Amino acid sequence: MKQKRIGFATRMGAIAATVGSAVGLGNIWRFPYQAGENGGGAYILVYLICVLLLGIPIMMSEFVIGRSTHKSMKGAVEELTPGSPFKLFAYIGVLGGLLICGYYCVVCGWVIEYLWSSASGNLLGHTPEEYSNIFSTFVSSPWRCVMWTLLFLILNFLVLNRGVEKGIERIASFMMPLLFLLLIVFCVNSLLLPDSDEGMEFLFDVDFDDLGWKGVVDAMGQAFMSLSLGVTCLITYSSYFKDDSNLMKDAVTISGLDTLVAILAGIVIFPAVFSFGLEPNAGPKLIFEILPTIFQQMPGGTIWATLFFLLLFFASITSTISLSEIPITFMIDEYKISRGKAIAITAVLMTIIAVLSALSFSTLSDVKLLGRNLFDFLDFVGPNFFMLLGGLVTAIYVGWVLKKDVIHEQLTNGGMHRSRFVQPYIIFSLRYIAPVAIVIIFLYYVGII
Ligand code: PHE
């Protein structure tokens, strides 16, 4: 039986929703702050290499698994390779999805706070130092952080309850191009700031002395985070792709757009950081300090700010919807429960994780895991452990276990598209490059290298 879990009305709908999943806070909030912490240029180069060598091949493999069976991870593996233990890795996706979405919703809450304060005309009119204090005061207020996080969760689950088809498709298809345009306007604005070239040098001058192992790990985790890889989300979404869509082209287009948005975000942020004499390594609060300072010097700043945070909100919710869909689809398929019940259980679990993460900067700031508060811990293990592990499993499964015919059939749509170069490249990456690279990172974690 083909489960009626979620549905996309049109092919463009499924692809637009996949872009919606990929483009989000990962690109606009996480990428700049990670680049800032890891010294800029060299980090970005490693990030781009990770997208090319690991990201695109793993995205294509998730598409192959999903589209060939029109099922999500567990059912797909059962159909493609009956009896294979790989289906157990659906659990990595579920756990990873819950943990990542839990802390991600906290940042979505921050976006709503900033949207609220820009729309009500209170955001602008401060100095850069004041913006840093405003952010710290905000996150250390337990009720305000929790309130916005809860509001976001409610909106997220309301959209899910109405069905992805109506919710995401409509939102994603008009807001992505708009967000893109807005970023271009902001890029031009930032490039015109005095001393903007310092920021561009920071972004694009490659100096490996700044990087170290931590930077390499961060860049790889960020590539997976930004492309929504390794947590089976793209398997579920691609199970709705039409049989005639070109998976190679789609994966390259989606990864390309996603990477472009991240780079544009960098070009908006760093020239401004240097122009205003701020520090690039401010961590997760980076964009919340810089953006108001940027909007402030633009004519009509309040309108730009409001529009931007509104679009960022939409970009975030299309990502959290795809993250929430992982446990929801899993429960429906595995335990044969109704969609409503699966949504309710996911909502409860996610709310617990989100509220605890929202309190990481206030009430629970003393609770540390691996020396980090809960929010920072999840922001580390989500991408840098769960997603990489899921990616490793996907690469091994498609590279070594899955029949070559299935891959060929899916990537070329039964020989319709040529793949003389792409297919060997993908297989080589899945068999050797991705597993070796990810295993090296894990060896680094356990202190062997
Ligand atoms: N890719 C999303 C972003 O960049 C986050 C995400 C991760 C979404 C994993 C779905 C699955 O914001």
Tab-separated table of C-alpha atoms and ligand atoms in Angstrom:
chain	number	residue	atom	x	y	z
A	1	MET	CA	0.000	0.000	0.000
A	2	LYS	CA	1.310	3.438	-0.814
A	3	GLN	CA	0.819	5.320	2.407
A	4	LYS	CA	-0.879	8.659	2.124
A	5	ARG	CA	1.406	10.465	4.543
A	6	ILE	CA	2.097	13.778	2.975
A	7	GLY	CA	1.647	14.782	-0.594
A	8	PHE	CA	2.792	17.351	-3.044
A	9	ALA	CA	0.385	18.432	-5.720
A	10	THR	CA	2.970	19.072	-8.380
A	11	ARG	CA	6.524	18.077	-9.178
A	12	MET	CA	7.568	21.663	-8.575
A	13	GLY	CA	5.888	21.365	-5.190
A	14	ALA	CA	8.085	18.490	-4.062
A	15	ILE	CA	11.239	20.140	-5.377
A	16	ALA	CA	10.307	23.534	-3.922
A	17	ALA	CA	9.648	21.865	-0.584
A	18	THR	CA	13.073	20.221	-0.743
A	19	VAL	CA	14.687	23.604	-1.372
A	20	GLY	CA	12.562	24.865	1.519
A	21	SER	CA	13.969	22.143	3.736
A	22	ALA	CA	17.551	22.886	2.733
A	23	VAL	CA	17.472	26.669	2.883
A	24	GLY	CA	16.926	27.890	6.405
A	25	LEU	CA	18.695	29.046	9.522
A	26	GLY	CA	21.498	26.681	8.605
A	27	ASN	CA	22.472	28.998	5.765
A	28	ILE	CA	21.674	32.365	7.235
A	29	TRP	CA	22.372	31.951	10.941
A	30	ARG	CA	24.675	28.954	11.346
A	31	PHE	CA	26.943	29.258	8.316
A	32	PRO	CA	28.072	32.846	9.050
A	33	TYR	CA	28.650	32.224	12.734
A	34	GLN	CA	30.605	29.039	12.064
A	35	ALA	CA	32.652	30.731	9.350
A	36	GLY	CA	33.322	33.583	11.782
A	37	GLU	CA	34.458	31.211	14.529
A	38	ASN	CA	36.692	29.218	12.231
A	39	GLY	CA	38.609	32.024	10.586
A	40	GLY	CA	36.695	32.542	7.325
A	41	GLY	CA	38.283	31.645	3.975
A	42	ALA	CA	39.820	28.234	4.701
A	43	TYR	CA	36.637	27.081	6.431
A	44	ILE	CA	34.589	28.151	3.435
A	45	LEU	CA	36.883	26.350	1.030
A	46	VAL	CA	36.610	23.120	3.049
A	47	TYR	CA	32.845	23.628	3.242
A	48	LEU	CA	32.600	23.926	-0.553
A	49	ILE	CA	34.762	20.831	-1.013
A	50	CYS	CA	32.492	18.921	1.392
A	51	VAL	CA	29.407	19.974	-0.572
A	52	LEU	CA	30.984	18.771	-3.824
A	53	LEU	CA	32.645	15.587	-2.652
A	54	LEU	CA	30.191	14.374	-0.021
A	55	GLY	CA	27.077	16.516	-0.032
A	56	ILE	CA	25.884	16.147	-3.621
A	57	PRO	CA	26.603	12.380	-3.817
A	58	ILE	CA	24.839	11.733	-0.508
A	59	MET	CA	21.907	13.897	-1.540
A	60	MET	CA	21.614	11.871	-4.745
A	61	SER	CA	21.721	8.626	-2.773
A	62	GLU	CA	18.909	9.771	-0.491
A	63	PHE	CA	16.934	10.658	-3.624
A	64	VAL	CA	17.650	7.239	-5.142
A	65	ILE	CA	16.392	5.448	-2.014
A	66	GLY	CA	13.261	7.589	-1.704
A	67	ARG	CA	12.228	7.919	-5.316
A	68	SER	CA	12.860	4.279	-6.288
A	69	THR	CA	10.446	2.995	-3.642
A	70	HIS	CA	8.209	5.969	-2.901
A	71	LYS	CA	8.669	5.076	0.749
A	72	SER	CA	10.537	6.546	3.687
A	73	MET	CA	13.796	5.051	5.005
A	74	LYS	CA	12.678	1.907	6.777
A	75	GLY	CA	10.112	0.744	4.213
A	76	ALA	CA	12.448	1.677	1.381
A	77	VAL	CA	15.314	-0.432	2.722
A	78	GLU	CA	12.936	-3.332	3.367
A	79	GLU	CA	11.802	-3.166	-0.237
A	80	LEU	CA	15.203	-2.630	-1.829
A	81	THR	CA	17.209	-5.083	0.278
A	82	PRO	CA	14.850	-7.332	2.266
A	83	GLY	CA	16.188	-8.408	5.642
A	84	SER	CA	19.050	-5.893	5.598
A	85	PRO	CA	19.986	-4.408	8.982
A	86	PHE	CA	20.342	-0.984	7.360
A	87	LYS	CA	16.718	-0.251	8.077
A	88	LEU	CA	17.673	0.177	11.722
A	89	PHE	CA	19.372	3.386	10.733
A	90	ALA	CA	15.977	4.956	10.379
A	91	TYR	CA	16.350	5.417	14.140
A	92	ILE	CA	19.371	7.682	13.671
A	93	GLY	CA	17.201	9.853	11.489
A	94	VAL	CA	14.370	9.967	13.985
A	95	LEU	CA	16.582	10.741	16.956
A	96	GLY	CA	18.729	13.192	14.994
A	97	GLY	CA	15.646	14.911	13.585
A	98	LEU	CA	14.076	15.328	17.024
A	99	LEU	CA	17.230	16.670	18.660
A	100	ILE	CA	18.103	19.017	15.813
A	101	CYS	CA	14.589	20.340	15.463
A	102	GLY	CA	14.409	20.795	19.243
A	103	TYR	CA	17.236	23.306	19.441
A	104	TYR	CA	16.585	24.770	15.975
A	105	CYS	CA	13.130	25.889	17.153
A	106	VAL	CA	14.827	28.010	19.806
A	107	VAL	CA	16.596	30.015	17.106
A	108	CYS	CA	13.271	30.237	15.254
A	109	GLY	CA	11.935	31.767	18.478
A	110	TRP	CA	14.748	34.344	18.371
A	111	VAL	CA	13.708	35.157	14.809
A	112	ILE	CA	10.140	35.792	15.960
A	113	GLU	CA	11.386	38.048	18.783
A	114	TYR	CA	13.357	40.091	16.240
A	115	LEU	CA	10.443	40.092	13.822
A	116	TRP	CA	8.173	41.328	16.569
A	117	SER	CA	10.532	44.046	17.677
A	118	SER	CA	11.204	45.242	14.108
A	119	ALA	CA	7.527	45.236	13.171
A	120	SER	CA	6.658	47.193	16.283
A	121	GLY	CA	9.378	49.722	15.427
A	122	ASN	CA	11.567	48.984	18.461
A	123	LEU	CA	14.512	47.210	16.904
A	124	LEU	CA	16.480	50.059	15.412
A	125	GLY	CA	18.188	53.021	17.022
A	126	HIS	CA	20.956	51.375	19.067
A	127	THR	CA	24.733	51.096	18.898
A	128	PRO	CA	26.441	47.802	17.989
A	129	GLU	CA	27.418	47.240	21.646
A	130	GLU	CA	23.852	47.819	22.708
A	131	TYR	CA	22.690	45.176	20.236
A	132	SER	CA	25.013	42.685	21.844
A	133	ASN	CA	23.515	43.484	25.270
A	134	ILE	CA	19.985	43.416	23.910
A	135	PHE	CA	20.541	39.912	22.631
A	136	SER	CA	22.168	38.697	25.858
A	137	THR	CA	19.366	40.178	27.947
A	138	PHE	CA	16.794	38.553	25.708
A	139	VAL	CA	18.244	35.033	25.782
A	140	SER	CA	18.803	35.194	29.506
A	141	SER	CA	15.121	35.892	30.055
A	142	PRO	CA	13.626	32.409	30.458
A	143	TRP	CA	10.013	33.286	29.852
A	144	ARG	CA	10.585	35.396	26.759
A	145	CYS	CA	12.723	32.750	25.103
A	146	VAL	CA	10.353	29.950	26.021
A	147	MET	CA	7.302	31.933	24.942
A	148	TRP	CA	8.595	32.576	21.416
A	149	THR	CA	9.851	29.011	21.099
A	150	LEU	CA	6.433	27.686	22.079
A	151	LEU	CA	4.700	30.040	19.698
A	152	PHE	CA	6.920	28.799	16.915
A	153	LEU	CA	6.226	25.166	17.799
A	154	ILE	CA	2.488	25.801	17.735
A	155	LEU	CA	2.709	27.360	14.266
A	156	ASN	CA	4.927	24.534	13.069
A	157	PHE	CA	2.525	21.822	14.184
A	158	LEU	CA	-0.493	23.715	12.904
A	159	VAL	CA	0.996	23.742	9.421
A	160	LEU	CA	1.830	20.053	9.748
A	161	ASN	CA	-1.674	19.263	10.815
A	162	ARG	CA	-3.112	20.916	7.736
A	163	GLY	CA	-0.946	18.731	5.507
A	164	VAL	CA	2.392	19.586	3.988
A	165	GLU	CA	0.942	19.812	0.535
A	166	LYS	CA	-1.093	22.919	1.231
A	167	GLY	CA	1.209	24.487	3.777
A	168	ILE	CA	4.750	24.178	2.530
A	169	GLU	CA	4.173	24.213	-1.152
A	170	ARG	CA	2.419	27.525	-1.170
A	171	ILE	CA	4.834	29.170	1.238
A	172	ALA	CA	8.026	27.806	-0.289
A	173	SER	CA	7.241	28.735	-3.846
A	174	PHE	CA	6.853	32.456	-3.285
A	175	MET	CA	9.113	33.172	-0.356
A	176	MET	CA	12.340	31.567	-1.537
A	177	PRO	CA	12.788	33.870	-4.551
A	178	LEU	CA	11.905	36.845	-2.398
A	179	LEU	CA	14.427	35.934	0.271
A	180	PHE	CA	17.016	35.528	-2.428
A	181	LEU	CA	16.313	38.973	-3.853
A	182	LEU	CA	16.449	40.539	-0.441
A	183	LEU	CA	19.818	38.947	0.271
A	184	ILE	CA	21.152	40.395	-2.980
A	185	VAL	CA	19.991	43.883	-1.990
A	186	PHE	CA	21.660	43.461	1.418
A	187	CYS	CA	24.861	42.208	-0.212
A	188	VAL	CA	25.088	45.321	-2.337
A	189	ASN	CA	24.426	47.435	0.723
A	190	SER	CA	27.146	45.676	2.736
A	191	LEU	CA	29.662	45.909	-0.092
A	192	LEU	CA	29.151	49.657	-0.197
A	193	LEU	CA	30.035	50.070	3.483
A	194	PRO	CA	33.425	51.639	4.311
A	195	ASP	CA	36.181	48.998	4.670
A	196	SER	CA	33.954	46.289	3.308
A	197	ASP	CA	36.995	44.773	1.579
A	198	GLU	CA	38.305	43.578	4.949
A	199	GLY	CA	35.216	41.454	5.324
A	200	MET	CA	35.592	40.080	1.817
A	201	GLU	CA	39.219	39.213	2.545
A	202	PHE	CA	38.136	37.417	5.689
A	203	LEU	CA	35.591	35.432	3.683
A	204	PHE	CA	37.649	34.561	0.662
A	205	ASP	CA	41.348	34.654	1.614
A	206	VAL	CA	42.327	31.115	2.375
A	207	ASP	CA	44.725	30.673	5.272
A	208	PHE	CA	44.858	27.144	6.631
A	209	ASP	CA	46.601	28.261	9.818
A	210	ASP	CA	43.219	29.564	10.995
A	211	LEU	CA	41.428	26.294	10.516
A	212	GLY	CA	42.655	23.247	12.435
A	213	TRP	CA	40.721	20.024	12.924
A	214	LYS	CA	37.847	21.753	14.640
A	215	GLY	CA	37.257	23.865	11.543
A	216	VAL	CA	37.293	20.817	9.271
A	217	VAL	CA	34.780	18.995	11.492
A	218	ASP	CA	32.580	22.078	11.656
A	219	ALA	CA	32.687	22.591	7.895
A	220	MET	CA	31.703	19.003	7.211
A	221	GLY	CA	28.895	19.035	9.779
A	222	GLN	CA	27.686	22.346	8.387
A	223	ALA	CA	27.571	20.990	4.822
A	224	PHE	CA	25.339	18.150	6.042
A	225	MET	CA	23.231	20.483	8.146
A	226	SER	CA	22.706	22.945	5.358
A	227	LEU	CA	21.798	20.325	2.768
A	228	SER	CA	19.491	18.461	5.226
A	229	LEU	CA	21.496	15.240	4.843
A	230	GLY	CA	21.879	12.107	6.926
A	231	VAL	CA	18.620	12.228	8.866
A	232	THR	CA	16.467	10.551	6.183
A	233	CYS	CA	14.484	13.726	5.592
A	234	LEU	CA	15.368	13.872	1.903
A	235	ILE	CA	14.450	10.212	1.514
A	236	THR	CA	10.925	11.015	2.644
A	237	TYR	CA	10.662	14.132	0.495
A	238	SER	CA	12.039	12.448	-2.609
A	239	SER	CA	9.559	9.621	-2.171
A	240	TYR	CA	7.128	12.206	-3.553
A	241	PHE	CA	9.230	13.140	-6.569
A	242	LYS	CA	7.722	12.197	-9.895
A	243	ASP	CA	9.272	9.277	-11.718
A	244	ASP	CA	10.420	11.480	-14.572
A	245	SER	CA	12.244	14.094	-12.512
A	246	ASN	CA	15.962	14.238	-13.156
A	247	LEU	CA	17.580	13.396	-9.807
A	248	MET	CA	21.085	14.386	-10.857
A	249	LYS	CA	19.965	17.785	-12.035
A	250	ASP	CA	17.717	18.318	-9.034
A	251	ALA	CA	20.444	17.447	-6.518
A	252	VAL	CA	22.940	19.757	-8.197
A	253	THR	CA	20.410	22.595	-8.455
A	254	ILE	CA	19.249	22.273	-4.852
A	255	SER	CA	22.793	22.056	-3.473
A	256	GLY	CA	23.892	24.936	-5.677
A	257	LEU	CA	21.059	27.203	-4.572
A	258	ASP	CA	21.569	26.283	-0.949
A	259	THR	CA	25.281	27.026	-1.114
A	260	LEU	CA	24.651	30.281	-2.914
A	261	VAL	CA	22.289	31.433	-0.159
A	262	ALA	CA	24.925	30.638	2.478
A	263	ILE	CA	27.642	32.540	0.606
A	264	LEU	CA	25.305	35.501	0.080
A	265	ALA	CA	24.577	35.508	3.808
A	266	GLY	CA	28.327	35.624	4.404
A	267	ILE	CA	28.673	38.583	2.037
A	268	VAL	CA	25.889	40.393	3.882
A	269	ILE	CA	27.400	39.763	7.321
A	270	PHE	CA	31.202	39.993	7.176
A	271	PRO	CA	31.811	43.285	5.375
A	272	ALA	CA	29.462	44.786	7.974
A	273	VAL	CA	31.244	43.059	10.869
A	274	PHE	CA	34.546	44.605	9.854
A	275	SER	CA	33.086	47.918	8.820
A	276	PHE	CA	31.482	48.389	12.248
A	277	GLY	CA	34.614	47.168	14.042
A	278	LEU	CA	32.948	44.082	15.550
A	279	GLU	CA	34.347	40.612	16.185
A	280	PRO	CA	33.628	37.882	13.615
A	281	ASN	CA	33.808	35.125	16.228
A	282	ALA	CA	30.785	36.169	18.292
A	283	GLY	CA	29.226	32.692	17.991
A	284	PRO	CA	25.501	31.951	17.685
A	285	LYS	CA	24.501	35.533	18.414
A	286	LEU	CA	26.482	36.904	15.440
A	287	ILE	CA	23.649	37.699	13.016
A	288	PHE	CA	21.397	39.005	15.769
A	289	GLU	CA	24.015	41.637	16.593
A	290	ILE	CA	25.035	42.541	13.091
A	291	LEU	CA	21.774	42.584	11.176
A	292	PRO	CA	20.073	45.322	13.227
A	293	THR	CA	23.244	47.418	12.840
A	294	ILE	CA	23.075	46.870	9.080
A	295	PHE	CA	19.357	47.662	8.783
A	296	GLN	CA	19.883	50.727	10.861
A	297	GLN	CA	21.994	52.513	8.292
A	298	MET	CA	19.679	51.588	5.394
A	299	PRO	CA	16.965	54.049	4.390
A	300	GLY	CA	13.645	52.524	5.483
A	301	GLY	CA	15.536	50.239	7.866
A	302	THR	CA	12.493	49.125	9.839
A	303	ILE	CA	10.755	47.893	6.714
A	304	TRP	CA	13.833	45.993	5.513
A	305	ALA	CA	14.256	44.468	8.951
A	306	THR	CA	10.638	43.386	9.205
A	307	LEU	CA	10.589	41.929	5.720
A	308	PHE	CA	13.832	40.092	6.305
A	309	PHE	CA	12.841	38.500	9.612
A	310	LEU	CA	9.490	37.554	8.128
A	311	LEU	CA	11.149	35.757	5.230
A	312	LEU	CA	13.659	34.178	7.593
A	313	PHE	CA	10.745	32.922	9.625
A	314	PHE	CA	9.256	31.272	6.526
A	315	ALA	CA	12.622	29.830	5.535
A	316	SER	CA	12.929	28.373	9.042
A	317	ILE	CA	9.479	26.867	9.213
A	318	THR	CA	9.903	25.043	5.892
A	319	SER	CA	12.995	23.458	7.456
A	320	THR	CA	11.379	22.555	10.795
A	321	ILE	CA	8.428	21.054	8.960
A	322	SER	CA	10.763	18.740	7.090
A	323	LEU	CA	12.580	17.874	10.326
A	324	SER	CA	9.316	17.175	12.157
A	325	GLU	CA	8.139	15.036	9.273
A	326	ILE	CA	10.931	12.503	10.003
A	327	PRO	CA	9.517	11.146	13.307
A	328	ILE	CA	5.935	11.668	12.143
A	329	THR	CA	6.325	9.585	8.985
A	330	PHE	CA	8.339	7.012	10.900
A	331	MET	CA	5.653	6.507	13.532
A	332	ILE	CA	2.878	6.267	10.967
A	333	ASP	CA	4.778	3.649	8.962
A	334	GLU	CA	6.191	1.722	11.881
A	335	TYR	CA	3.398	1.708	14.445
A	336	LYS	CA	0.486	2.205	12.044
A	337	ILE	CA	-0.908	5.062	14.119
A	338	SER	CA	-2.926	7.943	12.707
A	339	ARG	CA	-1.188	11.058	11.419
A	340	GLY	CA	-2.869	13.120	14.119
A	341	LYS	CA	-1.491	10.900	16.858
A	342	ALA	CA	1.992	10.874	15.329
A	343	ILE	CA	1.944	14.668	15.157
A	344	ALA	CA	0.836	14.891	18.794
A	345	ILE	CA	3.615	12.582	20.040
A	346	THR	CA	6.241	14.398	17.977
A	347	ALA	CA	4.972	17.734	19.268
A	348	VAL	CA	5.293	16.642	22.900
A	349	LEU	CA	8.814	15.251	22.462
A	350	MET	CA	10.001	18.262	20.513
A	351	THR	CA	8.508	20.713	22.967
A	352	ILE	CA	10.421	19.097	25.828
A	353	ILE	CA	13.740	19.324	23.969
A	354	ALA	CA	12.992	22.854	22.734
A	355	VAL	CA	12.017	24.231	26.142
A	356	LEU	CA	15.096	22.737	27.791
A	357	SER	CA	17.276	24.204	25.025
A	358	ALA	CA	15.572	27.589	25.304
A	359	LEU	CA	16.491	27.636	28.995
A	360	SER	CA	20.166	26.897	28.267
A	361	PHE	CA	21.087	30.568	28.493
A	362	SER	CA	19.221	31.252	31.708
A	363	THR	CA	17.768	28.794	34.237
A	364	LEU	CA	19.768	25.827	32.939
A	365	SER	CA	22.975	27.637	32.036
A	366	ASP	CA	24.933	25.574	34.583
A	367	VAL	CA	23.894	22.269	33.101
A	368	LYS	CA	26.789	21.223	30.878
A	369	LEU	CA	27.276	18.319	28.513
A	370	LEU	CA	30.808	17.887	27.151
A	371	GLY	CA	31.486	21.353	28.561
A	372	ARG	CA	28.632	22.962	26.633
A	373	ASN	CA	25.169	24.082	27.613
A	374	LEU	CA	22.323	22.008	26.172
A	375	PHE	CA	21.717	24.315	23.209
A	376	ASP	CA	25.390	24.363	22.200
A	377	PHE	CA	25.650	20.635	22.818
A	378	LEU	CA	22.767	19.868	20.452
A	379	ASP	CA	24.097	22.367	17.925
A	380	PHE	CA	27.310	20.357	18.017
A	381	VAL	CA	26.156	16.726	18.121
A	382	GLY	CA	23.213	17.207	15.755
A	383	PRO	CA	25.199	18.124	12.653
A	384	ASN	CA	28.660	16.887	13.645
A	385	PHE	CA	27.615	13.484	14.914
A	386	PHE	CA	24.090	12.406	13.957
A	387	MET	CA	24.110	13.809	10.452
A	388	LEU	CA	27.605	12.569	9.687
A	389	LEU	CA	26.758	9.113	11.030
A	390	GLY	CA	23.558	9.037	8.966
A	391	GLY	CA	25.552	10.196	5.943
A	392	LEU	CA	28.117	7.454	6.504
A	393	VAL	CA	25.402	4.821	6.626
A	394	THR	CA	23.688	6.189	3.525
A	395	ALA	CA	26.979	6.276	1.607
A	396	ILE	CA	27.837	2.690	2.562
A	397	TYR	CA	24.325	1.475	1.836
A	398	VAL	CA	24.022	3.016	-1.604
A	399	GLY	CA	27.705	2.650	-2.520
A	400	TRP	CA	28.233	-0.945	-1.413
A	401	VAL	CA	24.926	-2.669	-0.723
A	402	LEU	CA	22.360	-1.367	-3.163
A	403	LYS	CA	22.332	-2.921	-6.626
A	404	LYS	CA	24.054	-0.772	-9.237
A	405	ASP	CA	21.033	-1.214	-11.536
A	406	VAL	CA	18.786	0.614	-9.104
A	407	ILE	CA	21.187	3.545	-8.933
A	408	HIS	CA	21.572	3.617	-12.699
A	409	GLU	CA	17.846	3.330	-13.270
A	410	GLN	CA	17.085	6.158	-10.854
A	411	LEU	CA	19.840	8.558	-11.830
A	412	THR	CA	19.225	8.196	-15.550
A	413	ASN	CA	15.492	7.440	-15.439
A	414	GLY	CA	16.052	4.167	-17.191
A	415	GLY	CA	18.733	5.448	-19.556
A	416	MET	CA	17.009	8.671	-20.566
A	417	HIS	CA	19.693	10.936	-19.138
A	418	ARG	CA	23.364	10.503	-19.772
A	419	SER	CA	25.552	9.991	-16.724
A	420	ARG	CA	28.879	8.905	-18.126
A	421	PHE	CA	30.764	11.093	-15.705
A	422	VAL	CA	28.292	11.665	-12.899
A	423	GLN	CA	27.525	8.083	-12.032
A	424	PRO	CA	31.106	6.803	-11.614
A	425	TYR	CA	31.889	9.957	-9.651
A	426	ILE	CA	28.935	9.430	-7.331
A	427	ILE	CA	29.726	5.761	-6.796
A	428	PHE	CA	33.383	6.512	-6.130
A	429	SER	CA	32.492	9.173	-3.628
A	430	LEU	CA	29.957	6.958	-1.859
A	431	ARG	CA	32.285	3.996	-1.723
A	432	TYR	CA	35.528	5.664	-0.761
A	433	ILE	CA	35.622	9.429	-0.259
A	434	ALA	CA	32.601	9.882	2.015
A	435	PRO	CA	33.208	6.863	4.279
A	436	VAL	CA	36.920	7.610	4.672
A	437	ALA	CA	36.332	11.313	5.345
A	438	ILE	CA	33.613	10.668	7.922
A	439	VAL	CA	35.532	7.873	9.642
A	440	ILE	CA	38.540	10.195	9.942
A	441	ILE	CA	36.310	12.719	11.726
A	442	PHE	CA	35.073	10.027	14.119
A	443	LEU	CA	38.644	8.912	14.814
A	444	TYR	CA	39.431	12.513	15.629
A	445	TYR	CA	36.529	12.593	18.116
A	446	VAL	CA	37.758	9.573	20.003
A	447	GLY	CA	41.227	11.069	20.109
A	448	ILE	CA	42.952	8.602	17.780
A	449	ILE	CA	44.159	11.349	15.448
B	1	PHE	N1	18.941	22.370	6.095
B	1	PHE	C1	18.217	23.099	7.085
B	1	PHE	C2	18.869	24.477	7.238
B	1	PHE	O1	19.863	24.755	6.642
B	1	PHE	C3	18.140	22.349	8.391
B	1	PHE	C4	17.675	20.944	8.245
B	1	PHE	C5	18.488	19.889	8.631
B	1	PHE	C6	16.436	20.647	7.713
B	1	PHE	C7	18.085	18.568	8.469
B	1	PHE	C8	16.030	19.325	7.565
B	1	PHE	C9	16.844	18.285	7.925
B	1	PHE	O2	18.410	25.283	7.952
